[in-house]
């Protein structure tokens, strides 16, 4: 939601913090601000809009020189308009305590009223500012900054990551987390706090996970972690297995373009080490035993957005290969329902970031009903893996563009691996059948590469459609979630009306939308699925007869669709269940190019943030 950086060391803090913010800007870009401490003085600077506005302000009015302790924030607004006044950091009345925050403090109105009654003057509309004033009071009462933060945290309700500094304590930055991400970077004579490791990866690859309800005290010579009551807490250190180049654009104009191009490697990396030399799958890291998997009698998948679309595709694979009933739920709906779960239900939560609040809450809801929990996640050290019994990591590397691309393809690989592994341990497919499918899966990086090599006509098409008001997407079977994903990409990047439909549903209503010239993108299943294939060919004819401009994605050599396609996009022939790995890519390229043609920043679409850490 928001991006947070904290630094204590010997380098100029403003540079470390602003560079860190640049890597976290994908988390929110409504405003940016920094607080720096030098010679016992706390200085803040903040500006509405993207980070560039803050950079310009700092260039016009440089911060006090010599500060080696600081923090910064990039905001996705929840409480209060995205203006200078509501930008973080927020300070108390005396300007000696500064706070930045990610999340929502649910009892802020009561706290604010209480503070105002005691004579505090709050100047912003945010929930965050109350924290600065509460800290100020605790410090006035004699508490040191870490203890002051613990006391304040005990009074807060909701989800929050907080980082704070105080003029009277020139050696310490403190942080706290509840239901919102915060990681520690461990350097030599310097330490970092950040919403994610990309903010400090240029300085250190050694990181520390913080648990729920913990407060961290960051000094040059070390780090102390306690719970909110001040008891020492157990923490886990880990090494980040990617470097700074993974979090840079590497010559591309946008992160999204780089991430689309990285997909063959991301798919290969997610398969790496999981296929034994005998072709059997080994998913030991999953931490759920084969015996437990044999007891599972129902699977429920919970996720949001693009990850939900991966879940929809998983359903087809799990039912087909593992022969298990599988439901797929939007995490935000699941947690407010009364789902029927038991100890033999496996709930799989899919989340790139591992920090999506709706997904985390769904997992907790399932935990209360004793279900077994498995996470599919891309970010090591994030919250989801810690909340689940087991985890299967995707190895997409850092995904920075707001629109998910490579994470989606690797989520598909992860769900295929799980479905095939279930088939292997439960014996629903013979060993040689699993082996054959695993070999086909192992060939997918090459197929995705082939798709990427043929994308120029798709880009041309996208540019030609930049003036359209609406685009529809149709698919059947696993092509249906692909259609939903294509529509989501176009909505979030090009701000156009776009909708995905199950092609069979068209005649039940949506066909009324078809009018002369309306672009409709249709994902056609492989010819080998003859009934399904022929049904969708009929659907294409139906919409064409009503004037639609048909853009058809079909496998190489499928000549049967050519007569009904105004534009034909060919992708390599692969088995039906694996087809989303190749059919999604043209839709990503299409949305990215069309949005760019409209002059949009595809890495930072309006109103969005990469991880949605509030409900
Ligand atoms: O980090 P998560 O996978 O939990 O995020 C879920 C959605 O917020 C995310 O997929 C979102 O829909 C993307 N912006 C889509 O491109």
XYZ file of C-alpha atoms and ligand atoms in Angstrom:
631
model
C 0.000 0.000 0.000
C 2.571 2.579 1.121
C 6.348 2.228 0.904
C 8.524 2.767 3.955
C 12.305 3.124 4.360
C 14.395 3.720 7.472
C 18.169 4.070 7.695
C 20.886 4.376 10.339
C 24.521 4.295 9.216
C 27.301 6.523 8.008
C 26.175 7.364 4.470
C 24.138 10.493 3.658
C 20.710 9.366 4.829
C 18.827 11.447 2.281
C 20.436 9.555 -0.611
C 19.857 6.111 0.889
C 16.262 6.919 1.790
C 15.277 8.576 -1.505
C 16.919 5.771 -3.544
C 15.045 3.275 -1.402
C 11.790 5.127 -2.028
C 12.437 5.003 -5.768
C 12.426 1.201 -5.506
C 9.262 1.225 -3.435
C 7.315 3.729 -5.481
C 5.289 0.871 -6.989
C 3.605 0.595 -3.567
C 2.010 4.026 -3.849
C 2.688 7.305 -5.566
C 0.198 9.809 -4.158
C 2.927 11.657 -2.254
C 6.435 11.170 -0.891
C 8.318 12.527 2.093
C 11.451 12.167 4.226
C 12.542 12.947 7.768
C 16.238 13.412 8.572
C 18.056 13.948 11.813
C 21.244 16.029 12.126
C 22.700 17.980 15.065
C 19.707 17.219 17.239
C 17.318 18.757 14.700
C 14.579 16.856 12.919
C 13.923 18.101 9.385
C 11.084 16.931 7.158
C 10.270 17.475 3.484
C 7.190 16.181 1.680
C 5.346 16.689 -1.565
C 2.140 15.476 -3.159
C 2.513 13.436 -6.337
C 5.273 11.167 -7.493
C 8.735 10.967 -5.991
C 10.113 13.306 -8.626
C 8.266 16.186 -6.905
C 10.038 15.431 -3.640
C 13.377 15.117 -5.432
C 12.829 18.560 -6.996
C 11.886 20.041 -3.631
C 15.022 18.590 -2.031
C 17.134 19.965 -4.869
C 15.648 23.458 -4.428
C 15.945 23.377 -0.672
C 18.624 20.859 0.333
C 18.155 19.137 3.705
C 20.662 19.722 6.523
C 24.016 18.225 5.535
C 25.563 15.461 7.596
C 22.448 13.494 8.409
C 23.148 9.763 8.543
C 19.825 8.787 10.066
C 16.526 9.138 8.294
C 13.311 7.649 7.001
C 11.038 8.102 3.998
C 7.547 7.287 2.801
C 5.715 6.935 -0.479
C 1.949 7.047 -0.033
C -1.155 5.323 -1.341
C -3.824 7.507 0.237
C -6.469 6.001 2.513
C -7.373 8.795 4.979
C -7.232 12.273 3.524
C -6.656 13.595 0.023
C -3.272 13.088 -1.631
C -1.873 16.564 -0.903
C 1.238 18.013 0.797
C -0.533 18.354 4.127
C -1.511 14.698 4.319
C 1.840 13.442 3.029
C 4.020 11.577 5.534
C 6.078 12.050 7.730
C 3.735 13.491 10.350
C 5.046 15.227 13.429
C 3.726 16.038 16.889
C 3.018 19.604 18.102
C 6.651 20.311 18.936
C 8.020 18.925 15.643
C 10.488 16.724 17.546
C 8.890 13.368 16.766
C 8.184 12.143 13.222
C 6.186 9.119 12.090
C 5.497 7.319 8.821
C 2.847 4.664 8.456
C 1.475 1.961 6.178
C -1.967 0.535 6.936
C -5.093 1.817 8.644
C -5.455 2.746 12.308
C -9.078 1.917 12.898
C -9.511 3.719 16.234
C -7.840 6.918 15.036
C -10.988 9.044 15.390
C -11.264 8.277 19.118
C -7.523 8.840 19.610
C -7.659 12.106 17.732
C -10.604 13.388 19.780
C -8.777 12.456 22.971
C -5.608 14.239 21.831
C -7.518 17.361 20.830
C -9.166 17.418 24.213
C -5.711 17.461 25.768
C -4.777 20.464 23.633
C -2.966 18.870 20.679
C -3.414 20.529 17.336
C -3.674 18.024 14.495
C -3.170 19.529 11.074
C -3.776 16.664 8.637
C -6.765 14.453 7.795
C -4.765 11.257 8.251
C -5.089 8.460 10.776
C -1.297 8.528 11.130
C -0.856 11.922 12.717
C -2.456 10.786 15.974
C 0.461 8.383 16.442
C 2.997 11.210 16.265
C 1.159 13.116 19.000
C 0.759 10.032 21.179
C 4.484 9.325 20.877
C 5.236 12.911 21.768
C 3.204 12.539 24.969
C 4.913 9.282 25.950
C 8.351 10.806 25.385
C 7.387 13.864 27.459
C 6.390 11.409 30.187
C 9.954 10.088 30.179
C 9.780 7.036 27.916
C 12.645 6.404 25.516
C 11.539 6.209 21.856
C 11.334 2.365 21.616
C 9.300 2.123 24.820
C 7.119 5.046 23.716
C 6.356 3.193 20.478
C 5.502 -0.023 22.331
C 3.098 1.861 24.594
C 1.430 3.569 21.655
C 1.158 0.325 19.660
C -0.701 -1.285 22.530
C -3.373 1.365 22.077
C -3.766 1.042 18.315
C -6.351 -1.037 16.475
C -6.087 -2.054 12.844
C -3.168 -2.798 10.566
C 0.025 -0.814 10.722
C 3.672 -0.576 9.999
C 5.086 2.434 11.795
C 8.553 3.908 11.676
C 9.496 6.803 13.942
C 12.395 9.086 14.865
C 12.919 11.577 17.637
C 15.172 14.642 17.807
C 16.378 13.689 21.296
C 17.595 10.236 20.196
C 20.078 10.804 17.345
C 21.129 7.140 17.094
C 17.862 5.269 16.741
C 15.117 4.621 14.250
C 12.256 2.495 15.566
C 9.676 0.444 13.705
C 6.620 -1.620 14.564
C 4.442 -4.004 12.626
C 0.999 -5.524 12.899
C -0.621 -7.088 9.832
C 1.497 -5.008 7.524
C 4.975 -5.671 6.118
C 8.321 -4.497 7.536
C 11.715 -6.132 6.979
C 15.109 -5.321 8.457
C 18.248 -5.060 6.317
C 21.432 -5.958 8.202
C 24.537 -4.144 6.948
C 28.077 -3.472 8.215
C 27.855 -0.449 10.511
C 24.470 0.383 9.016
C 20.985 -1.055 9.220
C 17.775 -0.568 7.299
C 14.031 -0.874 7.626
C 11.766 -1.214 4.614
C 8.431 -2.448 3.363
C 10.364 -4.842 1.170
C 13.983 -5.794 0.599
C 14.247 -4.068 -2.781
C 14.640 -0.757 -0.891
C 18.004 -1.810 0.595
C 19.164 -4.565 -1.766
C 21.846 -2.221 -3.196
C 23.431 -2.126 0.292
C 22.873 -5.568 1.795
C 21.316 -8.927 0.963
C 21.095 -9.974 4.611
C 17.615 -9.522 5.944
C 15.537 -10.270 9.006
C 11.854 -11.093 9.131
C 9.795 -9.313 11.754
C 6.871 -11.158 13.279
C 3.429 -9.928 14.196
C 3.216 -7.282 16.934
C 6.929 -6.640 17.170
C 8.923 -3.461 17.695
C 12.415 -3.106 16.243
C 15.088 -0.703 17.456
C 17.586 0.083 14.734
C 21.038 1.439 15.568
C 24.310 1.562 13.632
C 25.780 -1.261 15.687
C 22.783 -3.533 15.945
C 19.133 -4.304 16.031
C 16.885 -5.213 18.967
C 13.472 -6.753 18.523
C 10.804 -7.090 21.206
C 7.094 -7.717 21.335
C 4.724 -4.868 22.196
C 5.261 -5.619 25.909
C 9.017 -5.286 25.646
C 9.875 -8.998 25.863
C 12.745 -10.036 23.568
C 11.337 -11.617 20.391
C 12.611 -14.463 18.251
C 13.486 -13.386 14.745
C 14.635 -15.161 11.605
C 17.513 -13.945 9.442
C 17.735 -14.870 5.760
C 19.785 -14.160 2.665
C 18.052 -12.565 -0.321
C 18.746 -14.713 -3.385
C 18.544 -11.959 -5.998
C 20.597 -8.817 -6.443
C 20.096 -5.173 -7.250
C 19.978 -5.692 -11.036
C 16.749 -7.695 -10.597
C 15.094 -4.596 -9.142
C 16.216 -2.263 -11.956
C 14.766 -1.640 -15.409
C 17.841 -3.016 -17.159
C 17.459 -0.905 -20.295
C 13.687 -1.303 -20.655
C 11.431 1.768 -20.620
C 9.163 0.148 -18.068
C 9.473 -2.553 -15.425
C 6.414 -4.172 -16.971
C 8.209 -4.671 -20.292
C 11.184 -6.176 -18.501
C 8.963 -8.442 -16.423
C 7.066 -9.673 -19.491
C 10.393 -10.460 -21.153
C 11.659 -12.271 -18.054
C 8.837 -14.812 -18.136
C 10.675 -17.734 -19.760
C 13.374 -17.460 -17.069
C 10.813 -17.017 -14.275
C 8.919 -20.133 -15.406
C 12.179 -22.120 -15.642
C 13.305 -20.944 -12.192
C 9.995 -21.963 -10.644
C 10.423 -25.479 -12.055
C 14.078 -25.671 -11.016
C 14.923 -28.370 -8.472
C 11.371 -29.651 -8.357
C 11.621 -32.338 -11.023
C 13.794 -35.305 -10.037
C 16.046 -37.128 -12.527
C 13.480 -39.949 -12.541
C 10.785 -37.426 -13.558
C 9.105 -37.582 -10.152
C 8.197 -34.333 -8.482
C 9.786 -33.374 -5.178
C 8.125 -30.558 -3.274
C 9.726 -31.206 0.152
C 9.909 -27.505 0.998
C 6.090 -27.502 1.003
C 6.187 -28.710 4.646
C 2.939 -30.701 4.256
C 3.540 -34.452 4.333
C 2.388 -36.888 1.652
C 0.272 -38.584 4.279
C -1.520 -35.320 5.038
C -2.043 -34.728 1.318
C -3.552 -38.195 0.952
C -6.102 -37.294 3.637
C -7.260 -34.132 1.851
C -10.805 -34.458 0.507
C -11.476 -30.894 -0.664
C -9.415 -27.951 -1.849
C -10.413 -24.298 -1.571
C -8.283 -21.669 -3.268
C -8.408 -18.080 -2.026
C -6.783 -15.126 -3.781
C -7.379 -11.667 -5.245
C -7.023 -10.063 -8.683
C -4.589 -11.770 -11.007
C -3.737 -14.368 -8.353
C -7.437 -15.270 -8.266
C -7.288 -15.917 -12.007
C -4.372 -18.295 -11.388
C -6.622 -19.995 -8.829
C -9.418 -20.392 -11.382
C -7.005 -22.153 -13.723
C -5.750 -24.317 -10.846
C -9.275 -25.653 -10.358
C -9.272 -27.268 -13.812
C -5.839 -28.831 -13.208
C -6.592 -30.083 -9.695
C -9.924 -31.623 -10.666
C -8.488 -33.217 -13.790
C -5.178 -34.534 -12.470
C -5.781 -34.994 -8.763
C -9.498 -35.849 -8.915
C -10.264 -33.628 -5.933
C -13.185 -31.228 -5.568
C -11.822 -27.702 -5.795
C -13.515 -24.369 -5.138
C -12.005 -20.986 -5.912
C -12.961 -17.954 -3.872
C -12.205 -14.269 -3.927
C -10.401 -13.872 -0.608
C -12.410 -10.760 0.266
C -15.678 -12.711 -0.069
C -14.490 -15.937 1.531
C -13.670 -14.379 4.850
C -17.155 -13.017 5.373
C -18.887 -16.274 4.438
C -19.384 -19.392 6.496
C -17.475 -21.869 4.347
C -17.687 -25.516 5.314
C -14.149 -26.548 6.177
C -12.580 -29.351 8.178
C -9.159 -30.755 9.050
C -9.167 -32.567 5.703
C -9.755 -29.402 3.677
C -6.657 -27.937 2.077
C -6.907 -24.169 1.654
C -4.429 -22.798 -0.870
C -3.824 -19.037 -0.690
C -2.158 -17.517 -3.747
C -0.471 -14.136 -3.374
C 2.496 -12.671 -5.215
C 3.308 -10.241 -2.424
C 2.267 -12.417 0.505
C 0.960 -9.202 2.063
C -2.518 -8.803 0.545
C -4.734 -8.187 3.552
C -7.794 -9.907 2.073
C -5.754 -13.062 1.436
C -4.214 -12.987 4.927
C -7.620 -12.565 6.535
C -9.029 -15.436 4.460
C -6.176 -17.645 5.683
C -6.904 -16.728 9.291
C -10.590 -17.456 8.732
C -9.675 -20.917 7.396
C -7.207 -21.496 10.260
C -9.990 -20.930 12.795
C -11.810 -23.850 11.204
C -8.754 -26.128 11.370
C -8.172 -26.397 7.629
C -4.666 -27.224 6.380
C -3.086 -24.123 4.838
C -0.737 -23.897 1.885
C 0.579 -20.593 0.509
C 1.823 -19.895 -3.005
C 3.943 -16.806 -2.714
C 6.705 -14.911 -4.496
C 8.172 -12.870 -1.651
C 10.424 -14.544 0.843
C 9.981 -13.143 4.334
C 6.454 -11.907 3.698
C 3.524 -12.615 5.999
C 1.605 -15.305 4.074
C 4.221 -18.090 4.342
C 4.368 -17.547 8.100
C 0.609 -17.845 8.444
C 0.394 -21.120 6.477
C 1.379 -24.705 7.348
C 3.365 -24.935 4.140
C 4.492 -22.793 1.245
C 5.501 -23.251 -2.359
C 7.525 -20.267 -3.510
C 7.315 -19.032 -7.073
C 10.721 -17.861 -8.255
C 9.684 -14.933 -10.411
C 12.175 -12.540 -8.780
C 10.981 -9.105 -7.730
C 7.872 -7.964 -9.592
C 7.801 -4.190 -9.478
C 5.271 -3.084 -12.115
C 1.846 -2.812 -10.542
C 0.298 -5.070 -13.188
C 1.187 -8.661 -12.463
C 2.762 -10.589 -15.362
C 5.654 -12.905 -14.547
C 4.212 -13.605 -11.106
C 1.031 -14.877 -12.788
C 2.873 -17.279 -15.069
C 4.911 -18.631 -12.162
C 1.746 -19.009 -10.066
C 0.390 -21.177 -12.884
C 3.546 -23.287 -12.759
C 3.167 -23.613 -8.989
C -0.456 -24.761 -9.214
C 0.401 -27.245 -11.986
C 3.181 -28.627 -9.787
C 0.800 -28.965 -6.840
C -1.907 -30.623 -8.944
C 0.567 -33.081 -10.455
C 2.167 -33.728 -7.078
C -1.255 -34.524 -5.620
C -1.838 -36.900 -8.541
C 1.539 -38.519 -7.816
C 1.052 -39.028 -4.071
C -2.629 -39.932 -4.278
C -2.164 -42.201 -7.286
C -4.910 -40.573 -9.337
C -2.613 -40.647 -12.362
C -0.091 -43.340 -13.173
C 3.548 -42.495 -12.692
C 4.199 -42.436 -16.432
C 1.262 -40.046 -16.985
C 2.599 -37.620 -14.380
C 6.082 -38.018 -15.855
C 4.828 -37.222 -19.377
C 3.018 -34.085 -18.215
C 6.017 -32.949 -16.170
C 8.170 -33.223 -19.317
C 5.692 -31.024 -21.194
C 5.720 -28.532 -18.333
C 9.515 -28.479 -18.422
C 9.321 -27.463 -22.102
C 7.150 -24.405 -21.364
C 9.927 -21.791 -20.911
C 10.901 -22.386 -24.530
C 7.261 -22.066 -25.679
C 6.811 -18.795 -23.797
C 10.034 -17.540 -25.403
C 8.576 -18.374 -28.833
C 5.446 -16.349 -28.065
C 7.550 -13.360 -27.066
C 9.467 -13.534 -30.350
C 6.280 -13.050 -32.373
C 4.649 -10.140 -30.559
C 5.206 -7.310 -33.064
C 1.803 -7.773 -34.799
C 0.130 -7.745 -31.367
C 1.808 -4.443 -30.549
C 0.692 -3.010 -33.896
C -2.850 -4.189 -33.262
C -2.820 -2.625 -29.794
C -1.733 0.739 -31.161
C -4.499 0.605 -33.775
C -7.112 0.038 -31.048
C -5.960 2.809 -28.710
C -9.019 4.917 -29.606
C -11.572 2.212 -28.780
C -13.917 2.602 -25.825
C -14.367 -1.051 -25.010
C -12.815 -4.477 -25.639
C -14.383 -7.834 -24.774
C -12.501 -11.065 -24.050
C -13.955 -14.551 -24.482
C -12.695 -17.982 -23.508
C -13.857 -21.434 -22.496
C -12.420 -23.882 -19.965
C -8.970 -22.550 -18.900
C -9.360 -19.922 -21.611
C -12.094 -18.293 -19.514
C -9.778 -17.187 -16.657
C -7.299 -16.102 -19.347
C -10.058 -13.883 -20.795
C -10.679 -12.438 -17.312
C -6.956 -11.781 -16.913
C -6.725 -10.105 -20.333
C -9.623 -7.813 -19.397
C -8.119 -6.990 -15.992
C -4.788 -6.042 -17.585
C -6.512 -3.718 -20.030
C -8.684 -2.079 -17.355
C -5.856 -1.394 -14.952
C -3.376 -0.147 -17.563
C -5.443 1.490 -20.307
C -8.397 2.638 -18.120
C -10.769 1.201 -20.736
C -13.950 -0.752 -20.362
C -12.896 -4.375 -20.749
C -14.752 -7.514 -19.732
C -13.981 -11.191 -19.849
C -16.731 -13.746 -20.399
C -17.091 -17.488 -20.577
C -17.887 -17.810 -24.261
C -20.782 -20.160 -23.518
C -22.432 -17.483 -21.380
C -22.483 -14.987 -24.198
C -25.904 -15.978 -25.486
C -27.319 -15.567 -21.955
C -26.935 -11.796 -22.054
C -23.557 -10.284 -22.950
C -24.084 -10.842 -26.677
C -26.323 -7.758 -26.517
C -23.129 -5.724 -26.112
C -21.855 -6.713 -29.540
C -22.110 -3.916 -32.069
C -20.463 -3.009 -35.333
C -16.672 -2.864 -34.993
C -16.458 -3.825 -31.294
C -13.100 -5.557 -30.761
C -13.554 -9.007 -29.209
C -10.519 -11.101 -28.327
C -11.232 -14.827 -28.294
C -8.955 -17.452 -26.746
C -9.389 -20.715 -28.647
C -8.568 -24.071 -26.997
C -6.311 -26.583 -28.768
C -7.874 -28.548 -31.648
C -7.290 -31.736 -29.647
C -10.195 -30.656 -27.413
C -12.486 -31.015 -30.402
C -15.909 -30.395 -28.812
C -14.684 -27.401 -26.839
C -12.763 -26.104 -29.840
C -15.722 -26.368 -32.190
C -18.046 -24.689 -29.705
C -15.852 -21.626 -29.522
C -15.481 -21.485 -33.290
C -19.298 -21.266 -33.391
C -19.192 -18.479 -30.789
C -16.749 -16.551 -32.991
C -19.117 -16.887 -35.930
C -22.040 -15.678 -33.813
C -20.301 -12.481 -32.758
C -18.862 -11.852 -36.200
C -22.325 -12.115 -37.689
C -23.309 -9.280 -35.354
C -20.486 -7.014 -36.475
C -17.741 -7.724 -33.922
C -14.146 -7.263 -34.958
C -12.724 -10.677 -34.063
C -9.199 -11.053 -32.743
C -8.499 -14.732 -32.332
C -5.723 -16.367 -30.329
C -5.294 -19.966 -31.478
C -2.572 -22.575 -31.639
C -0.133 -22.713 -34.534
C -1.628 -24.438 -37.546
C -5.264 -24.054 -36.471
C -6.582 -23.092 -39.901
C -10.191 -23.728 -38.916
C -10.504 -20.338 -37.207
C -8.830 -18.263 -39.934
C -11.983 -17.567 -41.968
C -13.673 -15.967 -38.958
C -10.731 -14.022 -37.604
C -10.162 -10.394 -38.544
C -6.813 -10.800 -36.802
C -5.241 -14.148 -35.985
C -2.599 -14.450 -33.264
C -0.884 -17.833 -33.257
C 0.746 -19.379 -30.190
C 2.675 -22.655 -29.899
C 0.598 -25.818 -29.605
C 0.671 -27.135 -26.011
C -1.653 -29.345 -23.925
C -4.982 -27.743 -22.984
C -4.281 -27.290 -19.275
C -0.913 -25.635 -19.961
C -2.288 -23.331 -22.652
C -2.753 -20.294 -20.329
C 1.054 -20.067 -20.136
C 1.158 -19.150 -23.810
C -2.229 -17.462 -24.384
C -1.846 -14.955 -21.528
C 1.373 -13.462 -22.877
C -0.159 -11.777 -25.992
C -2.830 -10.253 -23.740
C -0.177 -8.784 -21.436
C 1.717 -7.350 -24.403
C -1.542 -6.036 -25.900
C -2.580 -4.184 -22.723
C 0.889 -2.801 -22.106
C 1.281 -1.479 -25.654
C -2.233 -0.035 -25.856
C -1.801 1.779 -22.531
C 1.584 3.118 -23.606
C 0.051 4.322 -26.880
C -2.475 6.255 -24.783
C 0.437 7.849 -22.919
C -0.086 6.036 -19.610
C 2.651 5.068 -17.181
C 2.187 1.285 -17.205
C 4.325 0.756 -14.117
C 2.228 3.073 -12.000
C -1.395 3.033 -13.165
C -3.703 5.568 -11.564
C -5.379 4.789 -8.224
C -3.528 1.481 -7.813
C -0.764 0.129 -5.636
C 1.180 -3.069 -5.988
C 0.171 -4.752 -2.767
C -3.128 -4.012 -1.154
C -2.368 -4.215 2.540
C -5.705 -2.853 3.703
C -9.142 -4.445 3.386
O 0.135 -9.755 -4.171
P -1.126 -10.432 -4.578
O -0.913 -11.510 -5.595
O -1.919 -10.953 -3.412
O -2.004 -9.312 -5.269
C -3.311 -9.581 -5.679
C -3.850 -8.473 -6.568
O -3.880 -7.261 -5.877
C -3.008 -8.310 -7.842
O -2.911 -9.511 -8.547
C -3.633 -7.231 -8.743
O -4.868 -7.662 -9.222
C -2.681 -6.885 -9.894
N -2.511 -5.457 -9.977
C -3.177 -7.329 -11.221
O -2.298 -7.006 -12.251
